Tab-separated table of N, CA and C in Angstrom:
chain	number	residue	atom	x	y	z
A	289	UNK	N	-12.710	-88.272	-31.448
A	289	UNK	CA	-13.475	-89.131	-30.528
A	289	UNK	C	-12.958	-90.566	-30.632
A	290	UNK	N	-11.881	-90.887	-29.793
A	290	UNK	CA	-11.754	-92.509	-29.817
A	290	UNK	C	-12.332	-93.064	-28.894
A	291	UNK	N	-12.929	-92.923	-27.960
A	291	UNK	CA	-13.808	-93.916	-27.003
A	291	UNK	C	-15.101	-93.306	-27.155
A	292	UNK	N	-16.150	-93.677	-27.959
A	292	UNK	CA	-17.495	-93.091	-27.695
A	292	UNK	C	-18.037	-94.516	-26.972
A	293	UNK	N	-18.495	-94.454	-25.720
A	293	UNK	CA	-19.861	-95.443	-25.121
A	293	UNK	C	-21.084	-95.357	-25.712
A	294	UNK	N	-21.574	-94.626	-26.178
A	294	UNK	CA	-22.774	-94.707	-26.541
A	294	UNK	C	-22.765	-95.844	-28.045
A	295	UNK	N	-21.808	-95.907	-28.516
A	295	UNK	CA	-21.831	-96.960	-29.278
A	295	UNK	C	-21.184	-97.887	-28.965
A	296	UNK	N	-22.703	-99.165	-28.544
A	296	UNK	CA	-22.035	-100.721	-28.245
A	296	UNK	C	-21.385	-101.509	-29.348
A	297	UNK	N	-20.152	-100.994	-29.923
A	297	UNK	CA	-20.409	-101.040	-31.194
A	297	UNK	C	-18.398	-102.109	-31.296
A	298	UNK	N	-17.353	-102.071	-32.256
A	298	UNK	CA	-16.437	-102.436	-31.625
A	298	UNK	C	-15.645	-101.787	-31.111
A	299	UNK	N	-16.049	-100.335	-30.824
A	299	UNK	CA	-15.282	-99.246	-30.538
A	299	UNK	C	-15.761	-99.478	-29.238
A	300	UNK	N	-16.365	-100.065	-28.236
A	300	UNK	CA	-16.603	-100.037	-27.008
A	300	UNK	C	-15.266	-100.807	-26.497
A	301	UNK	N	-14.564	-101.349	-26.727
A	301	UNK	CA	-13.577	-102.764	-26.553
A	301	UNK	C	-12.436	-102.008	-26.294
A	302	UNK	N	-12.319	-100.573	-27.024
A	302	UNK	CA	-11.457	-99.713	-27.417
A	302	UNK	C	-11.565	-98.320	-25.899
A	303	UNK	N	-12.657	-98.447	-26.059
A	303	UNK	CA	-12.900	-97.534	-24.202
A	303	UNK	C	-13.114	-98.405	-22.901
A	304	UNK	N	-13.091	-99.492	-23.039
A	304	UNK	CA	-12.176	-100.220	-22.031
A	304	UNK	C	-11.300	-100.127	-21.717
């Protein structure tokens, strides 16, 4: 899982 949305987290920056 490299882009999860459900976490606004800094992994959102990353599913952009």
């Amino acid at each position: 899982k490299l882009f999860e949305p459900q976490t606004a987290g800094p992994l959102r920056e990353t599913a952009e």
